[in-house]
Amino acid sequence: MDYRQMKKEELNSNIPMGRGMIKWAPFATMPEQFESVQNIIHSQDKIKRPILTDDRVDLMSRKMSYALHHKLPVKIEYYYDGFRYSVDVEIIKIDQWSEVLIGRYIDSLDSFFIPFIDILEISLL
């Protein structure tokens, strides 16, 4: 298990906290090294793609269909490149063939495409 996902009480109290990001500073003296160190720091915050149960996928599918037919706005939490994001959209189309949800941002006319596999949660607004 990743130590960053553990509760503070479960961690070994004998391990010192460390100096935080100061430990990377000596390695960032040249621009190439600085970029490399920044990439390492950024990648430490990434998470693995969550695996959804069949029940949860079915529930989200029902919510998508309901929101599409009743033209309701939804809040979609999705996974992209190691991070969780959320967006408020109105669902325009559910493309079963290419497994993509097509929506429009609530505050603009721009379209939004998201693969089914990346959707983590759907909430009706």
GROMACS .gro file of C-alpha atoms in nm:
model
  125
    1MET     CA    1   0.000   0.000   0.000
    2ASP     CA    2   0.120   0.349  -0.082
    3TYR     CA    3   0.219   0.542   0.230
    4ARG     CA    4   0.051   0.857   0.094
    5GLN     CA    5  -0.287   0.687   0.108
    6MET     CA    6  -0.247   0.567   0.467
    7LYS     CA    7  -0.387   0.751   0.766
    8LYS     CA    8  -0.137   0.943   0.974
    9GLU     CA    9  -0.204   0.717   1.275
   10GLU     CA   10  -0.106   0.406   1.076
   11LEU     CA   11   0.236   0.540   0.980
   12ASN     CA   12   0.546   0.446   1.178
   13SER     CA   13   0.611   0.736   1.418
   14ASN     CA   14   0.985   0.656   1.437
   15ILE     CA   15   1.044   0.765   1.077
   16PRO     CA   16   1.141   1.134   1.061
   17MET     CA   17   0.931   1.371   0.847
   18GLY     CA   18   1.222   1.487   0.631
   19ARG     CA   19   1.283   1.829   0.482
   20GLY     CA   20   1.009   1.811   0.221
   21MET     CA   21   1.101   1.932  -0.126
   22ILE     CA   22   1.427   2.091  -0.009
   23LYS     CA   23   1.599   1.758  -0.068
   24TRP     CA   24   1.552   1.799  -0.447
   25ALA     CA   25   1.700   2.150  -0.465
   26PRO     CA   26   2.070   2.052  -0.511
   27PHE     CA   27   1.982   1.841  -0.815
   28ALA     CA   28   1.806   2.126  -0.994
   29THR     CA   29   2.113   2.335  -1.077
   30MET     CA   30   2.101   2.295  -1.457
   31PRO     CA   31   1.785   2.356  -1.664
   32GLU     CA   32   1.773   1.995  -1.788
   33GLN     CA   33   1.804   1.864  -1.434
   34PHE     CA   34   1.546   2.112  -1.309
   35GLU     CA   35   1.293   1.991  -1.566
   36SER     CA   36   1.367   1.628  -1.483
   37VAL     CA   37   1.331   1.689  -1.109
   38GLN     CA   38   1.004   1.878  -1.166
   39ASN     CA   39   0.871   1.578  -1.363
   40ILE     CA   40   0.966   1.343  -1.079
   41ILE     CA   41   0.795   1.565  -0.822
   42HIS     CA   42   0.484   1.592  -1.042
   43SER     CA   43   0.467   1.215  -1.098
   44GLN     CA   44   0.472   1.147  -0.723
   45ASP     CA   45   0.122   1.294  -0.693
   46LYS     CA   46  -0.028   1.070  -0.962
   47ILE     CA   47  -0.275   0.796  -0.875
   48LYS     CA   48  -0.364   0.471  -1.047
   49ARG     CA   49  -0.687   0.446  -1.242
   50PRO     CA   50  -0.959   0.333  -1.000
   51ILE     CA   51  -1.137   0.009  -1.082
   52LEU     CA   52  -1.516   0.039  -1.071
   53THR     CA   53  -1.756  -0.238  -0.973
   54ASP     CA   54  -2.024  -0.356  -1.216
   55ASP     CA   55  -2.296  -0.213  -0.991
   56ARG     CA   56  -2.136   0.130  -0.994
   57VAL     CA   57  -2.092   0.123  -1.373
   58ASP     CA   58  -2.459   0.025  -1.411
   59LEU     CA   59  -2.571   0.306  -1.179
   60MET     CA   60  -2.363   0.561  -1.369
   61SER     CA   61  -2.506   0.435  -1.698
   62ARG     CA   62  -2.859   0.486  -1.568
   63LYS     CA   63  -2.772   0.837  -1.446
   64MET     CA   64  -2.624   0.921  -1.789
   65SER     CA   65  -2.935   0.801  -1.970
   66TYR     CA   66  -3.168   0.982  -1.730
   67ALA     CA   67  -2.974   1.308  -1.762
   68LEU     CA   68  -2.965   1.278  -2.142
   69HIS     CA   69  -3.340   1.218  -2.180
   70HIS     CA   70  -3.440   1.488  -1.930
   71LYS     CA   71  -3.168   1.734  -2.044
   72LEU     CA   72  -3.034   1.773  -1.689
   73PRO     CA   73  -2.688   1.908  -1.609
   74VAL     CA   74  -2.449   1.666  -1.440
   75LYS     CA   75  -2.121   1.683  -1.256
   76ILE     CA   76  -1.875   1.427  -1.392
   77GLU     CA   77  -1.566   1.319  -1.204
   78TYR     CA   78  -1.313   1.163  -1.436
   79TYR     CA   79  -0.959   1.027  -1.447
   80TYR     CA   80  -0.698   1.175  -1.678
   81ASP     CA   81  -0.322   1.121  -1.679
   82GLY     CA   82  -0.296   1.016  -1.315
   83PHE     CA   83  -0.528   1.278  -1.164
   84ARG     CA   84  -0.898   1.320  -1.080
   85TYR     CA   85  -1.088   1.609  -1.236
   86SER     CA   86  -1.450   1.721  -1.231
   87VAL     CA   87  -1.659   1.917  -1.478
   88ASP     CA   88  -2.020   2.035  -1.500
   89VAL     CA   89  -2.176   1.944  -1.836
   90GLU     CA   90  -2.502   1.884  -2.014
   91ILE     CA   91  -2.495   1.548  -2.190
   92ILE     CA   92  -2.554   1.576  -2.564
   93LYS     CA   93  -2.496   1.219  -2.676
   94ILE     CA   94  -2.390   0.882  -2.540
   95ASP     CA   95  -2.196   0.710  -2.817
   96GLN     CA   96  -2.212   0.337  -2.738
   97TRP     CA   97  -2.012   0.241  -3.045
   98SER     CA   98  -1.698   0.438  -2.961
   99GLU     CA   99  -1.773   0.433  -2.584
  100VAL     CA  100  -1.756   0.810  -2.548
  101LEU     CA  101  -1.978   1.056  -2.368
  102ILE     CA  102  -2.027   1.384  -2.554
  103GLY     CA  103  -2.132   1.684  -2.351
  104ARG     CA  104  -2.137   2.061  -2.350
  105TYR     CA  105  -1.993   2.276  -2.073
  106ILE     CA  106  -2.276   2.443  -1.881
  107ASP     CA  107  -2.124   2.790  -1.894
  108SER     CA  108  -2.027   2.782  -2.264
  109LEU     CA  109  -2.105   2.618  -2.597
  110ASP     CA  110  -1.780   2.419  -2.611
  111SER     CA  111  -1.806   2.041  -2.644
  112PHE     CA  112  -1.656   1.790  -2.407
  113PHE     CA  113  -1.562   1.431  -2.498
  114ILE     CA  114  -1.478   1.172  -2.234
  115PRO     CA  115  -1.426   0.795  -2.272
  116PHE     CA  116  -1.650   0.576  -2.055
  117ILE     CA  117  -1.346   0.410  -1.900
  118ASP     CA  118  -1.230   0.744  -1.754
  119ILE     CA  119  -1.561   0.832  -1.585
  120LEU     CA  120  -1.545   0.776  -1.209
  121GLU     CA  121  -1.867   0.935  -1.083
  122ILE     CA  122  -2.175   1.112  -1.218
  123SER     CA  123  -2.396   1.337  -1.004
  124LEU     CA  124  -2.715   1.507  -1.115
  125LEU     CA  125  -2.715   1.881  -1.051
   0.00000   0.00000   0.00000
